[in-house]
PDB file of C-alpha atoms in Angstrom:
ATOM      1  CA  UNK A  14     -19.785   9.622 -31.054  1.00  0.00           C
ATOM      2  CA  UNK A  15     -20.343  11.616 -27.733  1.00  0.00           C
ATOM      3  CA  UNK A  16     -22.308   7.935 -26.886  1.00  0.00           C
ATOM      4  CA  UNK A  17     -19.276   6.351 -28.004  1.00  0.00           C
ATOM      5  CA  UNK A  18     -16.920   8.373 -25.271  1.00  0.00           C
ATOM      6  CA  UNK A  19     -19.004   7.162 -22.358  1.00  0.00           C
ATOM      7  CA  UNK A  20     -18.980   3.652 -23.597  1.00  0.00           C
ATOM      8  CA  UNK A  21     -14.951   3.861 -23.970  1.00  0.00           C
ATOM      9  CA  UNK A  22     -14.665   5.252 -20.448  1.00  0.00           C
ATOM     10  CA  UNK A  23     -17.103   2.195 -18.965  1.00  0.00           C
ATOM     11  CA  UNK A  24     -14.909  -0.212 -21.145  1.00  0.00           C
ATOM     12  CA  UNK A  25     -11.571   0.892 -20.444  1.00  0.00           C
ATOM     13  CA  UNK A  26     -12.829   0.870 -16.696  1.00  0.00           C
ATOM     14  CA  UNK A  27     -14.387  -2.555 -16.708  1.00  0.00           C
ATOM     15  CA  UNK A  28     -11.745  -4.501 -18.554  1.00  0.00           C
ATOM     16  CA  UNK A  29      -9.086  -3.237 -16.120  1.00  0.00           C
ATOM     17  CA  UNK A  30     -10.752  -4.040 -12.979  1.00  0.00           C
ATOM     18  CA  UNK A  31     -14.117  -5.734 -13.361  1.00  0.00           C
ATOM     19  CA  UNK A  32     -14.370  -9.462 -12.821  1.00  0.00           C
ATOM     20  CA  UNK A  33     -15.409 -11.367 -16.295  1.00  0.00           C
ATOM     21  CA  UNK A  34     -18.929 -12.075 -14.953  1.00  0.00           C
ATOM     22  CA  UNK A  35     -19.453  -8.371 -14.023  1.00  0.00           C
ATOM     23  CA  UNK A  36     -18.565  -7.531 -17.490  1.00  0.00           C
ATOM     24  CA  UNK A  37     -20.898 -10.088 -19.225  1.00  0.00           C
ATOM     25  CA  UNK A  38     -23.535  -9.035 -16.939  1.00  0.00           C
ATOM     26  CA  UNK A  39     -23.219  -5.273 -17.837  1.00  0.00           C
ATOM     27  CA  UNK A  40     -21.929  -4.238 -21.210  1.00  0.00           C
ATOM     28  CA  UNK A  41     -20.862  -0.322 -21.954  1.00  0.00           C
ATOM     29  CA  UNK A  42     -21.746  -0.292 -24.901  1.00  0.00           C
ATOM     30  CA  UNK A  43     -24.923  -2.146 -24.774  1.00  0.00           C
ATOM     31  CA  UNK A  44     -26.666  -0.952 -21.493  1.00  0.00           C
ATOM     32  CA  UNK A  45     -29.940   0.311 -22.036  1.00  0.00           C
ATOM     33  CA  UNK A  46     -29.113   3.714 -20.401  1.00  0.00           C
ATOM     34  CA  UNK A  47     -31.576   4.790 -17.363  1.00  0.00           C
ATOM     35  CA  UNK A  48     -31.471   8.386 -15.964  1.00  0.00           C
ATOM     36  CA  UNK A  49     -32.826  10.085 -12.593  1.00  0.00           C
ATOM     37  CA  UNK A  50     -34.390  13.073 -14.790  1.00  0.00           C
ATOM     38  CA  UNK A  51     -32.409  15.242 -12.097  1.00  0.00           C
ATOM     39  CA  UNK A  52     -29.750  16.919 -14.605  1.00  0.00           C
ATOM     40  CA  UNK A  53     -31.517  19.570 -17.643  1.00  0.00           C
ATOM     41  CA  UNK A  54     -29.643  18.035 -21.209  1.00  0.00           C
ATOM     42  CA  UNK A  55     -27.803  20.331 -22.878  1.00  0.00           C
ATOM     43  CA  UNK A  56     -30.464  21.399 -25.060  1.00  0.00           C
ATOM     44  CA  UNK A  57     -32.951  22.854 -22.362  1.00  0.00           C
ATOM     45  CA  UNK A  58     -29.719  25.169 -21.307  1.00  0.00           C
ATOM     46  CA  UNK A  59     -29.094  26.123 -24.845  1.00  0.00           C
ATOM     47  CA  UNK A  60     -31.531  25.585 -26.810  1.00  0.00           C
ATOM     48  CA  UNK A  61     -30.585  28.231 -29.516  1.00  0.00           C
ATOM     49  CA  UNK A  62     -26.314  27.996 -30.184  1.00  0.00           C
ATOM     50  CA  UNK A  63     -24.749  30.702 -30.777  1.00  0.00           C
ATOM     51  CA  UNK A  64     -21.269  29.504 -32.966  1.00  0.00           C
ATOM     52  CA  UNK A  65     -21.405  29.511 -36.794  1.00  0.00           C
ATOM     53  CA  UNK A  66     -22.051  26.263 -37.547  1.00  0.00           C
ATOM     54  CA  UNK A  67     -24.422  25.742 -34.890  1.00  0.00           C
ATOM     55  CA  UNK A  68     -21.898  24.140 -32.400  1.00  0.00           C
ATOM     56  CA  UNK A  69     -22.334  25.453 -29.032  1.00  0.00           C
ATOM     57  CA  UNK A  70     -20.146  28.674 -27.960  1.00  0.00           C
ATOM     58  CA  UNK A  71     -17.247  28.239 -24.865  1.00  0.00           C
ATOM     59  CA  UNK A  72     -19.327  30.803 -23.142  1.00  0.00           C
ATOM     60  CA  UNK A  73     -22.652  28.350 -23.510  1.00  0.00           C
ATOM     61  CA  UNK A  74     -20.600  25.172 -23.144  1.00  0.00           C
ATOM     62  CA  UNK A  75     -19.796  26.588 -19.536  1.00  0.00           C
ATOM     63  CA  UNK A  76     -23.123  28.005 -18.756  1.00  0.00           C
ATOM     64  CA  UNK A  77     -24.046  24.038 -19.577  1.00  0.00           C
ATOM     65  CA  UNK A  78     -21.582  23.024 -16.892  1.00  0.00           C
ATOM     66  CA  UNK A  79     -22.613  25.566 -14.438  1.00  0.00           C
ATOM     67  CA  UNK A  80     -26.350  24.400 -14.982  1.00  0.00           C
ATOM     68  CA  UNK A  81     -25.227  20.609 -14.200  1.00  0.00           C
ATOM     69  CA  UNK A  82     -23.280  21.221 -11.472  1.00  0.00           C
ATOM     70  CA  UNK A  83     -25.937  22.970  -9.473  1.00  0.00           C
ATOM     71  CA  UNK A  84     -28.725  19.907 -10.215  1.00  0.00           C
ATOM     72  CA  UNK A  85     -26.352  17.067  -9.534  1.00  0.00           C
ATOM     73  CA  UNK A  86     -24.405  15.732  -6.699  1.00  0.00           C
ATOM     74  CA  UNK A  87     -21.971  13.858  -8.501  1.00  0.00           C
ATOM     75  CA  UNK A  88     -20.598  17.068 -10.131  1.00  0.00           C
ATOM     76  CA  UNK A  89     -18.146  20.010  -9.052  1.00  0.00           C
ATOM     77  CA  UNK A  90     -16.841  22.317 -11.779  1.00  0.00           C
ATOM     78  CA  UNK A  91     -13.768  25.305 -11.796  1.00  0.00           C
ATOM     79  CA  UNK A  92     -11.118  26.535 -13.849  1.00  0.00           C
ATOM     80  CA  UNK A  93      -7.789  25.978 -14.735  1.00  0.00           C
ATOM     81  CA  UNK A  94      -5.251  28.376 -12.849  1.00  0.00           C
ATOM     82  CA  UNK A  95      -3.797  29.394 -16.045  1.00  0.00           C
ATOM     83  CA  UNK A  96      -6.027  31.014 -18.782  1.00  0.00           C
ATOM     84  CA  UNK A  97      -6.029  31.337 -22.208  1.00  0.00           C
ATOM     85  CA  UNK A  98      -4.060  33.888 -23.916  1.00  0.00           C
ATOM     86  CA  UNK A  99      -7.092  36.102 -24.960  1.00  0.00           C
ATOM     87  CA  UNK A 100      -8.216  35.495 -21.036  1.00  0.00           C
ATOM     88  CA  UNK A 101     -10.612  33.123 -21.619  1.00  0.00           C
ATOM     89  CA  UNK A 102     -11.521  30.111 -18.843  1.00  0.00           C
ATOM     90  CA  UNK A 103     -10.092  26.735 -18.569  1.00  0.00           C
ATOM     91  CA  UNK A 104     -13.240  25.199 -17.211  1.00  0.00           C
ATOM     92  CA  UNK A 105     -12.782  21.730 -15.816  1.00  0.00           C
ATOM     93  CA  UNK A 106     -15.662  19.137 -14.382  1.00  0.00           C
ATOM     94  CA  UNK A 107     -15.481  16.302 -12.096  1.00  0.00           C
ATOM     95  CA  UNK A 108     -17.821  13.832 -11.970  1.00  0.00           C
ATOM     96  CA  UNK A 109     -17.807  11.231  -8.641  1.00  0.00           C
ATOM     97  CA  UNK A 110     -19.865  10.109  -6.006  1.00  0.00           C
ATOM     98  CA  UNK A 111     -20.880  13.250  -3.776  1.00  0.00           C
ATOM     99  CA  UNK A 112     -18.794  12.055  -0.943  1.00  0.00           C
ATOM    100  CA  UNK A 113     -15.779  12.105  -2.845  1.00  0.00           C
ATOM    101  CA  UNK A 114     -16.047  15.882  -3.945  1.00  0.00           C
ATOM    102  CA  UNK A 115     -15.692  17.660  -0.817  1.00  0.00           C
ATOM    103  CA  UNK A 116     -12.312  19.350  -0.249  1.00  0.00           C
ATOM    104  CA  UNK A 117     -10.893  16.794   1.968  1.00  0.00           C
ATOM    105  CA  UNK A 118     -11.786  13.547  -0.003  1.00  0.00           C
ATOM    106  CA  UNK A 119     -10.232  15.019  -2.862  1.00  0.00           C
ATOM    107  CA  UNK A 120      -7.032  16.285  -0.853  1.00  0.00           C
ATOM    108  CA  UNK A 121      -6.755  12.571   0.074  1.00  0.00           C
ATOM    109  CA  UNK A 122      -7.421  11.402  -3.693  1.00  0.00           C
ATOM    110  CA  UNK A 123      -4.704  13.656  -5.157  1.00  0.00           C
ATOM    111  CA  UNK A 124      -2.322  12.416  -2.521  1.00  0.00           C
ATOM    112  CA  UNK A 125      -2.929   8.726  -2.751  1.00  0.00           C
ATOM    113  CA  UNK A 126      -2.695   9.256  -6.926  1.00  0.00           C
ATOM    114  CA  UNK A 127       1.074  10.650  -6.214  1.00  0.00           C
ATOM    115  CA  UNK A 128       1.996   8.321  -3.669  1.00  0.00           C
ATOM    116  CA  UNK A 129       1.241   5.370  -6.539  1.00  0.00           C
ATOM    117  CA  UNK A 130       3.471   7.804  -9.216  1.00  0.00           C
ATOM    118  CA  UNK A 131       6.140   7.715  -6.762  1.00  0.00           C
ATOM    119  CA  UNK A 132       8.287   4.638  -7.237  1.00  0.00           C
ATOM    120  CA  UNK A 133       9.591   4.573  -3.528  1.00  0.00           C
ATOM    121  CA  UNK A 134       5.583   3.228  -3.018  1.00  0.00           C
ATOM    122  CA  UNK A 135       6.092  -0.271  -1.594  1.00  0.00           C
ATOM    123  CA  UNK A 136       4.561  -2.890  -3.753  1.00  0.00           C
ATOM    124  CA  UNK A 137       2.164  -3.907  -0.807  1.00  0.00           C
ATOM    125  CA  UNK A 138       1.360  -0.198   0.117  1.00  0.00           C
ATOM    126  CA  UNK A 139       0.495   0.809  -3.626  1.00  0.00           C
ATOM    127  CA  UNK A 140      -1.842  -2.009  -3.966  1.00  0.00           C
ATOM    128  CA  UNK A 141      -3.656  -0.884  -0.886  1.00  0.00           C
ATOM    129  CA  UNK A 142      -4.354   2.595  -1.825  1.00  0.00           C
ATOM    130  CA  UNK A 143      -5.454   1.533  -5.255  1.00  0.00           C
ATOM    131  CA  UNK A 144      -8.024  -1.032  -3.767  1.00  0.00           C
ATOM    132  CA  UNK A 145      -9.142   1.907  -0.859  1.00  0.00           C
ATOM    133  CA  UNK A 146      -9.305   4.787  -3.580  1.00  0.00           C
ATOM    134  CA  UNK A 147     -10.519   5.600  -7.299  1.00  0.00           C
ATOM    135  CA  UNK A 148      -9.199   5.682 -10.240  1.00  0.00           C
ATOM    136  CA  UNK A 149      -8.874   8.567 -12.270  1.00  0.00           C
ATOM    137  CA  UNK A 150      -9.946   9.058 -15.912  1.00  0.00           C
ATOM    138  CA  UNK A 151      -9.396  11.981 -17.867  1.00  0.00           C
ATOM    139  CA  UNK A 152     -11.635  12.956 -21.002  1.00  0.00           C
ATOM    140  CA  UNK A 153     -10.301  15.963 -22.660  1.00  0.00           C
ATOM    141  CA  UNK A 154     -11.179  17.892 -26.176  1.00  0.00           C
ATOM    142  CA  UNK A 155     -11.086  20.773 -28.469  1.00  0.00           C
ATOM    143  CA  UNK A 156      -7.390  20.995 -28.542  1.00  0.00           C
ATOM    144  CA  UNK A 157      -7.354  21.984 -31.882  1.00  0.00           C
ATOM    145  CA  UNK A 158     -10.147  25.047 -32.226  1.00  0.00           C
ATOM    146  CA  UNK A 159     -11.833  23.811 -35.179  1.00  0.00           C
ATOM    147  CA  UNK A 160     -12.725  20.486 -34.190  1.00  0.00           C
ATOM    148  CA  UNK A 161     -15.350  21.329 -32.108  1.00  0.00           C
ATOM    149  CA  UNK A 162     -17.676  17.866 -31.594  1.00  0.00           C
ATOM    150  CA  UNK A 163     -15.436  16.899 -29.114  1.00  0.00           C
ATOM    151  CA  UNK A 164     -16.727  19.305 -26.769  1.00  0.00           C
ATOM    152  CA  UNK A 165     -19.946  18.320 -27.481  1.00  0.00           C
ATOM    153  CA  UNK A 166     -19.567  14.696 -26.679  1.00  0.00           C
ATOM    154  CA  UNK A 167     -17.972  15.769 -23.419  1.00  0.00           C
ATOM    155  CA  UNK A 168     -21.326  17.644 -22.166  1.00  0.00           C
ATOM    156  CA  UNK A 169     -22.929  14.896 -23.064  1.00  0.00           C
ATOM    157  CA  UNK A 170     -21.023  12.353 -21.081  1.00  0.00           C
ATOM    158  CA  UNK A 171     -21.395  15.050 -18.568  1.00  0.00           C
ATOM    159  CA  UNK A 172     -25.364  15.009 -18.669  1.00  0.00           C
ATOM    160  CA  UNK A 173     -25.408  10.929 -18.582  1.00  0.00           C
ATOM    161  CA  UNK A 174     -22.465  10.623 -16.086  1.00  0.00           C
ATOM    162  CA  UNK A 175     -24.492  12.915 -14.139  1.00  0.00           C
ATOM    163  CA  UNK A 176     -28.183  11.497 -14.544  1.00  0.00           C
ATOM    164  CA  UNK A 177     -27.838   7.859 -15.160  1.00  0.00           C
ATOM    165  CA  UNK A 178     -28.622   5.036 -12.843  1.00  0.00           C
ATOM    166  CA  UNK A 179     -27.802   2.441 -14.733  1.00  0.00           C
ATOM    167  CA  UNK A 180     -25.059  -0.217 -14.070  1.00  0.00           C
ATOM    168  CA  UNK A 181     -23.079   0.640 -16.635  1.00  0.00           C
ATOM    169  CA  UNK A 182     -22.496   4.482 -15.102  1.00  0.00           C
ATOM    170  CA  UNK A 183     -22.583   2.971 -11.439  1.00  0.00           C
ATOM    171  CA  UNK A 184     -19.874   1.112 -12.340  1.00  0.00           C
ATOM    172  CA  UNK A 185     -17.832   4.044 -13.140  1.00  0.00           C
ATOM    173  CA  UNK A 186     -18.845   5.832 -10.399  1.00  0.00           C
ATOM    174  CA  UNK A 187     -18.271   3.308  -7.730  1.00  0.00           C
ATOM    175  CA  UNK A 188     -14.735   2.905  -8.958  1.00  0.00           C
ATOM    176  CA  UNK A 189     -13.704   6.273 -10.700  1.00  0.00           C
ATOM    177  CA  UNK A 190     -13.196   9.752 -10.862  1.00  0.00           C
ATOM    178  CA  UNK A 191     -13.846  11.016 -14.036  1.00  0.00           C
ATOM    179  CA  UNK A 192     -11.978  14.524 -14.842  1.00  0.00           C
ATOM    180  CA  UNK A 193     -13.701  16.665 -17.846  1.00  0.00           C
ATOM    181  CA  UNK A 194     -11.843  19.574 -19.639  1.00  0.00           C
ATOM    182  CA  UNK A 195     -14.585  20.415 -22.450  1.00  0.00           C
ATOM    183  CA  UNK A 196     -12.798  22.951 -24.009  1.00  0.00           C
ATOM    184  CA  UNK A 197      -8.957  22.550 -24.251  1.00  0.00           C
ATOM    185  CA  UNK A 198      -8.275  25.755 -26.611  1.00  0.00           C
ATOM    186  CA  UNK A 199     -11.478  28.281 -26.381  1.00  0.00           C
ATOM    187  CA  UNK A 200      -9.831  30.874 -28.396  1.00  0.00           C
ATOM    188  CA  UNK A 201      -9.395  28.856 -31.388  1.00  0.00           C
ATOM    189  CA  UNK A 202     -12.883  27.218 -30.779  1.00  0.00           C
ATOM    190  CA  UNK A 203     -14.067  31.236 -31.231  1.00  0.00           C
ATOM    191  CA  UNK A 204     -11.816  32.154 -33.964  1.00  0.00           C
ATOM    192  CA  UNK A 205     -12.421  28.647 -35.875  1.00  0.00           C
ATOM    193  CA  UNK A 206      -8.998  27.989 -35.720  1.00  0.00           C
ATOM    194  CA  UNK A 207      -6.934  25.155 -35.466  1.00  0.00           C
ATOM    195  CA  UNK A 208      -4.249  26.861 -33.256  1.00  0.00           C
ATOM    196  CA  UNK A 209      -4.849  29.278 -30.148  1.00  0.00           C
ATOM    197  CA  UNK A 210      -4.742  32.903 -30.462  1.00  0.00           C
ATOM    198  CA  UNK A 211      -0.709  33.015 -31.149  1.00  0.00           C
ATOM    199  CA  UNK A 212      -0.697  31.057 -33.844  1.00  0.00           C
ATOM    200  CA  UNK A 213       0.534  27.634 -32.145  1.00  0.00           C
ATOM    201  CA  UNK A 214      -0.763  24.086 -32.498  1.00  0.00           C
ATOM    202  CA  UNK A 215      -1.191  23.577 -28.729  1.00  0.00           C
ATOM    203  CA  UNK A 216      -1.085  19.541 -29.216  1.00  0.00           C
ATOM    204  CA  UNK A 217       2.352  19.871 -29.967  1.00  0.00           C
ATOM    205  CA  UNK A 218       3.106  21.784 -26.639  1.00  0.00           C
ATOM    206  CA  UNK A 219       2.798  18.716 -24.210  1.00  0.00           C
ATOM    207  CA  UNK A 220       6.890  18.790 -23.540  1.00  0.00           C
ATOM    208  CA  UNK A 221       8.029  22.327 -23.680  1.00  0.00           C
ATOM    209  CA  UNK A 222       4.841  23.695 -21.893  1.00  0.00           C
ATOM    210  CA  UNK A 223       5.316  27.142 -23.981  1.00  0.00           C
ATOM    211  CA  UNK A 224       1.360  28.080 -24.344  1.00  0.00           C
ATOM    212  CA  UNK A 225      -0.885  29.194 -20.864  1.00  0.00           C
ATOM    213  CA  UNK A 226      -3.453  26.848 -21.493  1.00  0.00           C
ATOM    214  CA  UNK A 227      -1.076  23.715 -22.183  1.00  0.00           C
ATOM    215  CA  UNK A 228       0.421  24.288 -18.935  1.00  0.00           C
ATOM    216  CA  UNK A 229      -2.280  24.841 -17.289  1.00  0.00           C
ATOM    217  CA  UNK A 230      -3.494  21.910 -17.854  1.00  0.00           C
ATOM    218  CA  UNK A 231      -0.547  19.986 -17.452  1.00  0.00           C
ATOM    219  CA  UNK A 232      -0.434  21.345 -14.043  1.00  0.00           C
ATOM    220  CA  UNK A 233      -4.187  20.054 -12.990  1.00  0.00           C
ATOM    221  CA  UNK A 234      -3.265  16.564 -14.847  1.00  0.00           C
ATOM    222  CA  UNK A 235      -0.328  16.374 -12.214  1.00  0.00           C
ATOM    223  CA  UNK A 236      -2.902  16.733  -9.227  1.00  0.00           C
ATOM    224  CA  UNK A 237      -4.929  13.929 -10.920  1.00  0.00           C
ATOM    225  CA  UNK A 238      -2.828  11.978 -13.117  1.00  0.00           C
ATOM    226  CA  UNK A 239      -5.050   9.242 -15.174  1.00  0.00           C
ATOM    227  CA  UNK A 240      -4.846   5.677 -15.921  1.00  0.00           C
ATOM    228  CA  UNK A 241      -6.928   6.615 -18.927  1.00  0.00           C
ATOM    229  CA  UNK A 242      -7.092   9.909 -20.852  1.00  0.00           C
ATOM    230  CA  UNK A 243      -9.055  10.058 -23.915  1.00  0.00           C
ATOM    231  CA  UNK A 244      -8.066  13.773 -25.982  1.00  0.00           C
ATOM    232  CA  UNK A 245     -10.919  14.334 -28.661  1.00  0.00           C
ATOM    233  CA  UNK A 246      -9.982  15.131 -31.674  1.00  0.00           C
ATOM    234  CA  UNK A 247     -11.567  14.795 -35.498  1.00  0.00           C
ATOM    235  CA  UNK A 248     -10.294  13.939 -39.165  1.00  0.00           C
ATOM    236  CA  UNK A 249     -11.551  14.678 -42.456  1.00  0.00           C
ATOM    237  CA  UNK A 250     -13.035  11.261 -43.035  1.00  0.00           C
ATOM    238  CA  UNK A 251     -15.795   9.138 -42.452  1.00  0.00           C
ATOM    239  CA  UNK A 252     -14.865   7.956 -38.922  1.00  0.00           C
ATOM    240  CA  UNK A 253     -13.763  11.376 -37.981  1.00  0.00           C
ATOM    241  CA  UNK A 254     -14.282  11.337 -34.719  1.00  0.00           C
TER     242      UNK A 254
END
């Protein structure tokens, strides 16, 4: 599954801006992946998990994120403004070329994202800045507490979006931004629960806002608004995920 996510981020990128030949000559899902050995895998961070069904705890999922952040380049990490309502972080992750993450070349991606939301853009002038900058992606997970292998995918496409040097993750990197939020509701990934510590089913919150870690989020997706977002989630059957 967590395998799955990267390959649906390279897809999704590809088939909206990859020329055909570029995507026969480097499938997402078939790439043979390579990596740098530059980035520790999750693993060598945590190599005993703490939760109770051996899933990784938010404290170790961020400790993970720290650790890849500090080996790689292509990675800067913070929090949400807003946290959760037990005070927990809203740890995010961005994942780019290193000369896109310094403050300025983000100030400039955030405004050329809202100049293409605004609809007073000129045709001509929109399809500028999307040829000059990249496009964001979004992969989010763990809104619901109790489905937790979301987060776990996300570290992992993470460690490979980090680490790899194939053309299947150059090809996001040389055209994307991808935006991480591993843990969406850490309380209820503590507590086991699929609602945050008041009792609310935070993926029901998108309109009204009502929870601290819903609009937190919502605030950071309005910096970097996506042309994909992918929100983890599982079911109770055989393709859960």
């Amino acid at each position: 599954m967590r395998a799955r996510l990267l390959g649906l981020t390279a897809a999704a990128f590809l088939v909206l801006s990859a020329p055909a030949a570029a995507q026969t000559a480097c499938d997402p899902m078939q790439t043979q992946p390579q990596f740098r050995g530059q980035v520790p895998q999750l693993q060598e961070v945590v190599p005993n998990p703490g939760g109770e069904n051996g899933e990784v705890t938010t404290d170790q999922a961020y400790a993970y994120m720290d650790a890849v952040d500090r080996a790689s380049e292509r990675v800067i990490t913070g929090a949400l403004e807003k946290t959760s309502v037990q005070g927990r972080e809203l740890r995010w992750a961005i994942v780019g070329h290193g000369d896109r993450l310094d403050r300025g070349s983000l100030d400039d991606i955030e405004d050329a994202a809202q100049a293409l939301r605004n609809p007073k853009t000129p045709p001509s002038q929109a399809a500028a800045i999307a040829r000059k900058y990249p496009a964001i992606l979004w992969v989010a997970s763990n809104v619901h507490g109790g489905e937790e292998s979301g987060t776990d995918a996300s570290l992992r496409v993470l460690y490979e979006l980090a680490d790899r040097d194939d053309c299947a993750a150059r090809q996001i990197l040389d055209n994307a931004l991808v935006v991480l939020l591993p843990i969406q509701n850490p309380d209820g990934r503590e507590l086991n629960t699929r609602q945050n510590f008041y009792g609310f089913d935070m993926n029901r919150d998108w309109f009204a806002r009502t929870q601290p870690e819903t609009d937190g989020k919502i605030e950071f997706l309005r910096r970097y608004p996506p042309v994909m977002f992918i929100d983890a989630h599982e079911m109770g059957s055989e393709g859960y995920f």
